[in-house]
mmCIF file of C-alpha atoms and ligand atoms in Angstrom:
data_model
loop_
_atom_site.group_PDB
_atom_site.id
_atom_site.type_symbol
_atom_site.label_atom_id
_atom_site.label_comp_id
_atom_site.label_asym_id
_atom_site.label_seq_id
_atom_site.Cartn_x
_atom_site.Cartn_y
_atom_site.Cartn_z
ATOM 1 C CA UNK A 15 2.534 -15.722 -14.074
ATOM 2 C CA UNK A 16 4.968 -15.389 -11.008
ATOM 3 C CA UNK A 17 5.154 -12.158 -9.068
ATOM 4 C CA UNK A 18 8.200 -11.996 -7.721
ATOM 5 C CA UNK A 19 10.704 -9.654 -5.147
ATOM 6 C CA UNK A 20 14.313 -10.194 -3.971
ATOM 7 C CA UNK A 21 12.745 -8.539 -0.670
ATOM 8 C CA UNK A 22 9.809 -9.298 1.328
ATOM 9 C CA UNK A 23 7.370 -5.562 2.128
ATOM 10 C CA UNK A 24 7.623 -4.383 -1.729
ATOM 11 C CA UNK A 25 3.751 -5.068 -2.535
ATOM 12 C CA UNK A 26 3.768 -8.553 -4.528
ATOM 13 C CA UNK A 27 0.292 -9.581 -2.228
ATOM 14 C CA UNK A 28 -1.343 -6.441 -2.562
ATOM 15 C CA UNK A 29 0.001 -7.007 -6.357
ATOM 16 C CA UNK A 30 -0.964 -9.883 -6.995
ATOM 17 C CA UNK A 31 -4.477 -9.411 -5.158
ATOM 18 C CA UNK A 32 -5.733 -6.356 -7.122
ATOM 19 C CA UNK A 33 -4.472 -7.914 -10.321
ATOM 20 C CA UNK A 34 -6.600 -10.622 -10.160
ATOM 21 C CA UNK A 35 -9.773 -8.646 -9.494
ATOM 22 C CA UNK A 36 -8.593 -6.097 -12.429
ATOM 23 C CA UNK A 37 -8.212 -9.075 -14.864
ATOM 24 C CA UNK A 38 -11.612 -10.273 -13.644
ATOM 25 C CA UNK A 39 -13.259 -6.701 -14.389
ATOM 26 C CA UNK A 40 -11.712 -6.656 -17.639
ATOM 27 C CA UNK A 41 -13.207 -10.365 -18.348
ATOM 28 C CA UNK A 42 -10.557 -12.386 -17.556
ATOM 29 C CA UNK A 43 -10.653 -15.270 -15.369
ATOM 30 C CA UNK A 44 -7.888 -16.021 -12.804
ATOM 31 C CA UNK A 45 -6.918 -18.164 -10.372
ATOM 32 C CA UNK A 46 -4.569 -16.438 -7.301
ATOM 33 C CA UNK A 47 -2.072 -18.930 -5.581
ATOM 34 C CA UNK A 48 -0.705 -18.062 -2.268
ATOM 35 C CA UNK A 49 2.928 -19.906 -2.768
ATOM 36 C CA UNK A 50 4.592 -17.771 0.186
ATOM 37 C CA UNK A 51 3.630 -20.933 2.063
ATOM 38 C CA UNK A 52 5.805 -20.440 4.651
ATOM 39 C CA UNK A 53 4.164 -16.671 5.904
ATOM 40 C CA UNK A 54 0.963 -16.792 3.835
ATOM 41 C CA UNK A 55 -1.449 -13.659 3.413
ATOM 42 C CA UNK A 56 -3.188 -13.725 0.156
ATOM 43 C CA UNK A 57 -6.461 -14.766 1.611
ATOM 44 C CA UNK A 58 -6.355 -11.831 4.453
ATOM 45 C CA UNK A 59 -5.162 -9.065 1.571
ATOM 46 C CA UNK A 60 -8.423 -10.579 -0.460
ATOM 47 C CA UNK A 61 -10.834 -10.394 2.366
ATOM 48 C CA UNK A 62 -11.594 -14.135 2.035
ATOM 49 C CA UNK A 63 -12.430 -15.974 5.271
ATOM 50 C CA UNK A 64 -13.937 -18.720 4.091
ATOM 51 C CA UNK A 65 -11.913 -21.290 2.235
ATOM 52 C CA UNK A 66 -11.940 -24.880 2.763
ATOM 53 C CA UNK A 67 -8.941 -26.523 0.595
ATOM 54 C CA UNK A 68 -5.652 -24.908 1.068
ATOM 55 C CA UNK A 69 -2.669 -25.533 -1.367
ATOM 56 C CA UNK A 70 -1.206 -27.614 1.191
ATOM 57 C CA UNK A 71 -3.912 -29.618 0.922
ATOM 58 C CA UNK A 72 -3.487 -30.176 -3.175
ATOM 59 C CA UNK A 73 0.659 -31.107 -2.307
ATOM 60 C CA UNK A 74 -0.518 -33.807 0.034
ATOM 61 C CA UNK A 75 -2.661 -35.120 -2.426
ATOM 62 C CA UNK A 76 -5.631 -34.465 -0.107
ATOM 63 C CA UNK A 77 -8.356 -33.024 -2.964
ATOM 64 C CA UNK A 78 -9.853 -34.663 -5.684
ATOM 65 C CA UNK A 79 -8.103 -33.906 -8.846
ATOM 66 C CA UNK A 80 -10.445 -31.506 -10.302
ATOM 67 C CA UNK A 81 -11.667 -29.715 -7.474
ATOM 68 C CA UNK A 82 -12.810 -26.494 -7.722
ATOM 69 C CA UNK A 83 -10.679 -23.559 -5.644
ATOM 70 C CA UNK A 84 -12.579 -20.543 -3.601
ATOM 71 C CA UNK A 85 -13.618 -17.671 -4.924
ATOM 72 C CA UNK A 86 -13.665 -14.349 -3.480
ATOM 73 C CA UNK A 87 -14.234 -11.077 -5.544
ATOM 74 C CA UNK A 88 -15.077 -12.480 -8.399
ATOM 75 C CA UNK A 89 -11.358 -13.949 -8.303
ATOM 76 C CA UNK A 90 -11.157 -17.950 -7.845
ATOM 77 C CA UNK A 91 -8.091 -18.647 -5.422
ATOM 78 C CA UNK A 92 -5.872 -21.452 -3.641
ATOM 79 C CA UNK A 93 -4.839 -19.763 -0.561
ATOM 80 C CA UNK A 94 -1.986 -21.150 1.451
ATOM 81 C CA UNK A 95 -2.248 -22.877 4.978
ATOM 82 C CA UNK A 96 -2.066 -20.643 8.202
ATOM 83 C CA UNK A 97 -1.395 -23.851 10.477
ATOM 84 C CA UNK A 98 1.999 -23.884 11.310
ATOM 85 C CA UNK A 99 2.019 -27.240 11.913
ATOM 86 C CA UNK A 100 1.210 -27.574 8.110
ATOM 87 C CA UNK A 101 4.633 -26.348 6.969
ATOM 88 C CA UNK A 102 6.375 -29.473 7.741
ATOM 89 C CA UNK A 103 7.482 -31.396 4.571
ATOM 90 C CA UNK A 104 6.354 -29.305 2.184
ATOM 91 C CA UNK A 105 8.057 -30.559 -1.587
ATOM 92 C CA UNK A 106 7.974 -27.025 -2.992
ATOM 93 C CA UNK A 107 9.013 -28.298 -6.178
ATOM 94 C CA UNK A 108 5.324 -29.820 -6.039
ATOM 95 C CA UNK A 109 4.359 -26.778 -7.281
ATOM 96 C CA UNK A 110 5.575 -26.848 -11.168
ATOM 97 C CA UNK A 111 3.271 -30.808 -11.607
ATOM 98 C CA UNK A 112 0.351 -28.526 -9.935
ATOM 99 C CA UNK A 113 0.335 -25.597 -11.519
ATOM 100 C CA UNK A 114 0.706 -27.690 -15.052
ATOM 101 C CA UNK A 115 -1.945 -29.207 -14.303
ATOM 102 C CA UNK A 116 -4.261 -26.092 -13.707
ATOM 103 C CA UNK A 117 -2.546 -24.410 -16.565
ATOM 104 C CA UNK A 118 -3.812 -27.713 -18.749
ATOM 105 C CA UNK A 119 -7.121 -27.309 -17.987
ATOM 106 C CA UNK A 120 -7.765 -24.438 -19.589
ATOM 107 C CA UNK A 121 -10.190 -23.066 -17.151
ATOM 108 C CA UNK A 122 -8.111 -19.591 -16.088
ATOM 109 C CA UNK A 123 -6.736 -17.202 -18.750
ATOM 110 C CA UNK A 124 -4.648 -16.125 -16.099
ATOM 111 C CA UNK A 125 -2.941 -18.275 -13.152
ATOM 112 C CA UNK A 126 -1.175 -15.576 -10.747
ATOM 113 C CA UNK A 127 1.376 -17.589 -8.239
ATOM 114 C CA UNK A 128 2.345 -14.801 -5.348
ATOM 115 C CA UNK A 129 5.914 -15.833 -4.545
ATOM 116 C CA UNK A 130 7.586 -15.611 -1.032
ATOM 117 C CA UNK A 131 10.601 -13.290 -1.722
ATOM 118 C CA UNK A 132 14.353 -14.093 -2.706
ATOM 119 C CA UNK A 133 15.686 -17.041 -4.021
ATOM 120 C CA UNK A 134 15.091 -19.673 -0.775
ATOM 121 C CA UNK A 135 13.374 -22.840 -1.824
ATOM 122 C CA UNK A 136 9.719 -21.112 -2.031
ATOM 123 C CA UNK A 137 10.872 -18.457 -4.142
ATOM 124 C CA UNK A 138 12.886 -20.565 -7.077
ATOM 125 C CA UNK A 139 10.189 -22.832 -6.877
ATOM 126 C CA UNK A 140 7.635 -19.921 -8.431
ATOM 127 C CA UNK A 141 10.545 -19.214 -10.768
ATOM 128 C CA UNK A 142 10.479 -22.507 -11.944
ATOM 129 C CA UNK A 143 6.900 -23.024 -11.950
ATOM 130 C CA UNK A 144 5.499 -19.778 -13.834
ATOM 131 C CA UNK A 145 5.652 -19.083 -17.734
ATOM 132 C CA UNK A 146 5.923 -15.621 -16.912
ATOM 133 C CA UNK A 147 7.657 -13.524 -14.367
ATOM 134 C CA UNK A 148 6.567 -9.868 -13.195
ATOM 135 C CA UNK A 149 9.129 -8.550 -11.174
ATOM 136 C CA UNK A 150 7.474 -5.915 -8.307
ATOM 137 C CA UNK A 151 9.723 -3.359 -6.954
ATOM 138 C CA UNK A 152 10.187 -0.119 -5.618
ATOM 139 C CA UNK A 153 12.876 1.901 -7.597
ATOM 140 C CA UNK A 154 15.301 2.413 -5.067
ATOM 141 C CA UNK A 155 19.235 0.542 -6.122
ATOM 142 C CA UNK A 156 18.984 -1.925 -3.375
ATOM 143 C CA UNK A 157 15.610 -3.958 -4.453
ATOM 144 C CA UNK A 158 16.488 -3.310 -7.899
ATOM 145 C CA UNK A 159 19.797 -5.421 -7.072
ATOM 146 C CA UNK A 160 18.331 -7.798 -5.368
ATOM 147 C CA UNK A 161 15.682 -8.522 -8.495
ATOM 148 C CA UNK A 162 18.791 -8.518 -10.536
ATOM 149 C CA UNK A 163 19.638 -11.648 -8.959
ATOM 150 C CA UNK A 164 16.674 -13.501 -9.546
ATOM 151 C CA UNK A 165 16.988 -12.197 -12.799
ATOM 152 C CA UNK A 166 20.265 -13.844 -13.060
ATOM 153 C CA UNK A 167 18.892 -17.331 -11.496
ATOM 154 C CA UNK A 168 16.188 -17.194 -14.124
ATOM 155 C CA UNK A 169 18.833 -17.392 -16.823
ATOM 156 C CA UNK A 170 20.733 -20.001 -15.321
ATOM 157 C CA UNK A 171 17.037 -22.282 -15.304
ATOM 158 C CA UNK A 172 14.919 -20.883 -18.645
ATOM 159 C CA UNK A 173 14.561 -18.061 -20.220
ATOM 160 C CA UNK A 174 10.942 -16.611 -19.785
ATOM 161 C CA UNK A 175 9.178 -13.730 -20.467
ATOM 162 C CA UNK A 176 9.845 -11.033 -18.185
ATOM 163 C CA UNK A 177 8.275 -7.480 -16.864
ATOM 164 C CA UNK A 178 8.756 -5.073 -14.126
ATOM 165 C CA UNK A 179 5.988 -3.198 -12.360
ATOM 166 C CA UNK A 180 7.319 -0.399 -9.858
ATOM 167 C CA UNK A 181 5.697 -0.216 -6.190
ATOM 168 C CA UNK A 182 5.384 2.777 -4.160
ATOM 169 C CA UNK A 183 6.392 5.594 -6.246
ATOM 170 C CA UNK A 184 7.264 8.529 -4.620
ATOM 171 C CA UNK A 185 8.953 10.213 -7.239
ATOM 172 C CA UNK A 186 11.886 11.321 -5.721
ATOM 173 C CA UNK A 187 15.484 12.010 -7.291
ATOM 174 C CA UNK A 188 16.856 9.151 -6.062
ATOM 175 C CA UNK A 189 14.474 6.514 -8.100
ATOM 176 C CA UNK A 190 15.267 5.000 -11.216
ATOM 177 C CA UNK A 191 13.150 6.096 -14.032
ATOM 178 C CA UNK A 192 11.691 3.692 -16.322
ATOM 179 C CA UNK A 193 13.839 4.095 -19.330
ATOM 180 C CA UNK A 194 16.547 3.355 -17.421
ATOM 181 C CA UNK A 195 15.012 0.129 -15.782
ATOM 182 C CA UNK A 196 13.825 -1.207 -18.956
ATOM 183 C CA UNK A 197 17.716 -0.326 -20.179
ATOM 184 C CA UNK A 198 19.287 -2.226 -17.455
ATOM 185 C CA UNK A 199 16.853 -4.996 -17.442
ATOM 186 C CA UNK A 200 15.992 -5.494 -21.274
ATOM 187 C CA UNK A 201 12.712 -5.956 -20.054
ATOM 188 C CA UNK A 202 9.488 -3.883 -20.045
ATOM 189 C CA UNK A 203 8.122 -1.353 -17.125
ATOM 190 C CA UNK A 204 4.676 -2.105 -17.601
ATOM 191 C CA UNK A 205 3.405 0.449 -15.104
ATOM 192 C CA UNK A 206 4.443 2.411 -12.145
ATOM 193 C CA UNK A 207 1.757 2.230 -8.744
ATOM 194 C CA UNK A 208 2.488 4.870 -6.037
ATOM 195 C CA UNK A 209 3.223 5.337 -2.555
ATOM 196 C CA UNK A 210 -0.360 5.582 -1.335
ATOM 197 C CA UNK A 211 -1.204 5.563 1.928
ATOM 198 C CA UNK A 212 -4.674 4.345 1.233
ATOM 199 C CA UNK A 213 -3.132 0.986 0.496
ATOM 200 C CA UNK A 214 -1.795 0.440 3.699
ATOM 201 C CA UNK A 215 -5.120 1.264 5.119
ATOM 202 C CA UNK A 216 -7.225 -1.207 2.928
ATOM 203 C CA UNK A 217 -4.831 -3.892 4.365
ATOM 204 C CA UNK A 218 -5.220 -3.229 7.416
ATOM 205 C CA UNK A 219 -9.033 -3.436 6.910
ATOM 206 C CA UNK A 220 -8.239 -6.584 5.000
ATOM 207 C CA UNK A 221 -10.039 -5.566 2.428
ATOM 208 C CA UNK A 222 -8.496 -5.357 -1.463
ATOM 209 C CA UNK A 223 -7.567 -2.050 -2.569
ATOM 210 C CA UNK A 224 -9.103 -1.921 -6.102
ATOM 211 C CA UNK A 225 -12.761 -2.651 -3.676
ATOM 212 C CA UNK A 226 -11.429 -0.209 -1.069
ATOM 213 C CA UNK A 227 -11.379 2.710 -3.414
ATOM 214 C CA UNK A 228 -12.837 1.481 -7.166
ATOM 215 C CA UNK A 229 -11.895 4.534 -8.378
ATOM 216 C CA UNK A 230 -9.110 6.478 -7.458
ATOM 217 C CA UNK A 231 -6.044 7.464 -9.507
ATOM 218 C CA UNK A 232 -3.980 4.688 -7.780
ATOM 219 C CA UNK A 233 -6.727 1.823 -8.759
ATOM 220 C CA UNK A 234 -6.802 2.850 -12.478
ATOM 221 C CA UNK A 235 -3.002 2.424 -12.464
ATOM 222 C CA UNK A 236 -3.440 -1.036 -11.189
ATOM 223 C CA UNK A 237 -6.206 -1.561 -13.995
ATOM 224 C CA UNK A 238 -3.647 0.010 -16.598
ATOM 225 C CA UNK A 239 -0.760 -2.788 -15.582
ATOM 226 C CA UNK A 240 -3.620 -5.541 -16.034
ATOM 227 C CA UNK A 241 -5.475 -4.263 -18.965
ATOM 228 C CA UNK A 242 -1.742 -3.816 -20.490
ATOM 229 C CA UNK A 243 -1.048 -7.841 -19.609
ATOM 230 C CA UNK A 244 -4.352 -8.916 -21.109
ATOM 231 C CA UNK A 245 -3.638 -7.288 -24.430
ATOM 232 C CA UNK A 246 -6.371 -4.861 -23.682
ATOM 233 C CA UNK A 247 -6.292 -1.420 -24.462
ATOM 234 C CA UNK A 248 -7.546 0.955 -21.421
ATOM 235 C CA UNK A 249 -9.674 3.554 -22.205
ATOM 236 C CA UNK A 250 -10.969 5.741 -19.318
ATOM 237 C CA UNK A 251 -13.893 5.956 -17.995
ATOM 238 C CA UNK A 252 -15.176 9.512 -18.163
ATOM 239 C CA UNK A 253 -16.595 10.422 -15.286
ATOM 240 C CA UNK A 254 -20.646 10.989 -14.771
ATOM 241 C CA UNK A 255 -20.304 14.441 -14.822
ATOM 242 C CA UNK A 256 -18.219 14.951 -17.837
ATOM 243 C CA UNK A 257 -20.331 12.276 -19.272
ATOM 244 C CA UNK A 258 -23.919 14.011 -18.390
ATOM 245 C CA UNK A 259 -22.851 17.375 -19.670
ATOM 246 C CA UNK A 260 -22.289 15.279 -23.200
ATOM 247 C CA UNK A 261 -25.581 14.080 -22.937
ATOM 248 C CA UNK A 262 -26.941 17.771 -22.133
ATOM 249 C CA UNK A 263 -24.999 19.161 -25.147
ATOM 250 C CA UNK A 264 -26.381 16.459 -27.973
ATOM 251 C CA UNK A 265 -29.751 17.403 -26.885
ATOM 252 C CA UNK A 266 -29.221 20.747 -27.032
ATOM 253 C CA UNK A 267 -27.769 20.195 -30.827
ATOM 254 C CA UNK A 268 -30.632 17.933 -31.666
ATOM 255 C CA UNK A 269 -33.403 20.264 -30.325
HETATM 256 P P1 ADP B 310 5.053 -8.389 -0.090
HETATM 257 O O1 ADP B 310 3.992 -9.342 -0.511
HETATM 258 O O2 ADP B 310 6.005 -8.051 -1.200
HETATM 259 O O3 ADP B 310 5.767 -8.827 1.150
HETATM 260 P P2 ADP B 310 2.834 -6.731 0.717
HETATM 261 O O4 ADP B 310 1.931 -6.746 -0.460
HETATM 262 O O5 ADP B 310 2.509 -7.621 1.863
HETATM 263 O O6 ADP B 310 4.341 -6.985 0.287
HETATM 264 O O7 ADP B 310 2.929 -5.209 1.204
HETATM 265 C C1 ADP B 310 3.661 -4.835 2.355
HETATM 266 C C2 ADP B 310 3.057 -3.561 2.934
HETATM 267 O O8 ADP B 310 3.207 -2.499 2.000
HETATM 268 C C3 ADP B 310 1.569 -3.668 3.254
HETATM 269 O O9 ADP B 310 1.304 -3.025 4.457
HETATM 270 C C4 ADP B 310 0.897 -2.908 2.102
HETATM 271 O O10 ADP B 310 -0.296 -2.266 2.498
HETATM 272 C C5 ADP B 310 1.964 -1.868 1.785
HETATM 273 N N1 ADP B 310 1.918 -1.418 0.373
HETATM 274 C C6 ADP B 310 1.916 -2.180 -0.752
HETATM 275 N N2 ADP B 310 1.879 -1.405 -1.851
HETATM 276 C C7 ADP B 310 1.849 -0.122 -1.415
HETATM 277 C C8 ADP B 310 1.789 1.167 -2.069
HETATM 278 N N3 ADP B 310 1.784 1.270 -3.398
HETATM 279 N N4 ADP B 310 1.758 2.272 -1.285
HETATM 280 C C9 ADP B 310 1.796 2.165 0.068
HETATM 281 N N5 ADP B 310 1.845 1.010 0.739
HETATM 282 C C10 ADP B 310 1.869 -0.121 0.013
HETATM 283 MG MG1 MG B 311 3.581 -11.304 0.212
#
């Protein structure tokens, strides 16, 4: 699945980060890719340091053919090189063979490719490559026009399943509501994630939101939008207090 922006800033790392650990909570294993090769961050915004093979590594046919990626968080990921000198050369279009290949193994439910933004070589090459595409925006007109040309670009190579998550709500008159995103795009809103400030904070700690603060409003709407693409209906969790006064009452019934 491809998480894509026509503009760099709108959340696809934090995204695509606190995705993967929600699928993992709810059971489901995943592999991250960091495919903004170019300006990489996925391993930062995951709080991984230590990582050995890069996905620069698996284009220059540097790894054995079944090797088995980092894990951090519970979350198994390829992160992306920080050498600059490692940017040189890169065949972006690479990327489709390798993620095949992962895809044919069978070994992730879910394979979530963080895209660079726009439509350069990086980001059509994610288009290409994924079965899926989530769009991540904020629902102001001029991101919203920008994903409309991707959208176009994806019609022009393959028709694929699409959906739209919304970044940094802040509920003002000028965003576009979900009806009339899902109108305009004839695809799904799958879920709405809002302005926080507490975001910005766990990436600057580098640490992932959803571990930053397990269970705040904002990290259940993150679990919603995964537990929504994993066919999974959430239920919340009631809280220990609401949950102990249960417990108090059906004793109280039962003598
Ligand atoms: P992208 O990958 O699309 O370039 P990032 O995930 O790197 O975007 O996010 C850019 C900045 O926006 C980061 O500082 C991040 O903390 C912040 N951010 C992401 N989502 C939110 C949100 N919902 N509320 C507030 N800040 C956010
Ligand atoms: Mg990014």
């Amino acid at each position: 699945m491809g998480i894509v922006s026509g503009k760099g800033g709108v959340g696809k790392t934090t995204f695509s980060v606190n995705l993967g650990i929600a699928l993992n909570r709810l059971g489901k294993k995943t592999l991250l890719i960091d495919c903004n090769i170019t300006t990489p961050h996925l391993a930062y915004y995951l709080g991984a340091e230590d990582y050995f093979i890069t996905l620069n590594n698996v284009f220059r046919g540097e790894v054995d053919e079944k090797f088995a990626p980092s894990s951090h968080s519970g979350v198994a990921f390829i992160p992306a090189s920080e050498e600059l000198r490692d940017i040189v050369k890169i065949d972006f279009d690479r990327l489709i063979k390798h993620v095949n290949k992962i895809a044919g193994s069978r070994v992730f439910d879910f394979i979530i490719l963080d895209s660079a933004p726009g439509l350069g070589k990086e980001g059509t090459s994610v288009l290409r490559a994924a079965d899926e595409i989530l769009f991540v925006t904020d629902p102001t007109i001029p991101n919203i026009t920008d994903i409309v040309r991707c959208y176009e670009y994806l019609h022009m190579v393959r028709t694929k399943r699409v959906s739209i998550v919304f970044n940094k709500v802040r509920e003002k008159h000028f965003e576009l509501q979900f009806k009339d995103a899902e109108h305009f795009f004839e695809a799904p809103v799958l879920g709405a994630i809002p302005f926080d400030e507490y975001i910005m904070d766990s990436t600057a700690q580098g640490i992932p939101f959803l571990n930053y603060m397990p269970d705040s409003p904002t990290a259940k709407d993150f679990i919603k939008v995964a537990a929504s693409l994993a066919g999974i209906q959430y239920k919340k969790k009631s809280s220990s207090k609401v949950k102990n006064i249960f417990v108090k009452l059906k004793k109280k019934i039962r003598g």
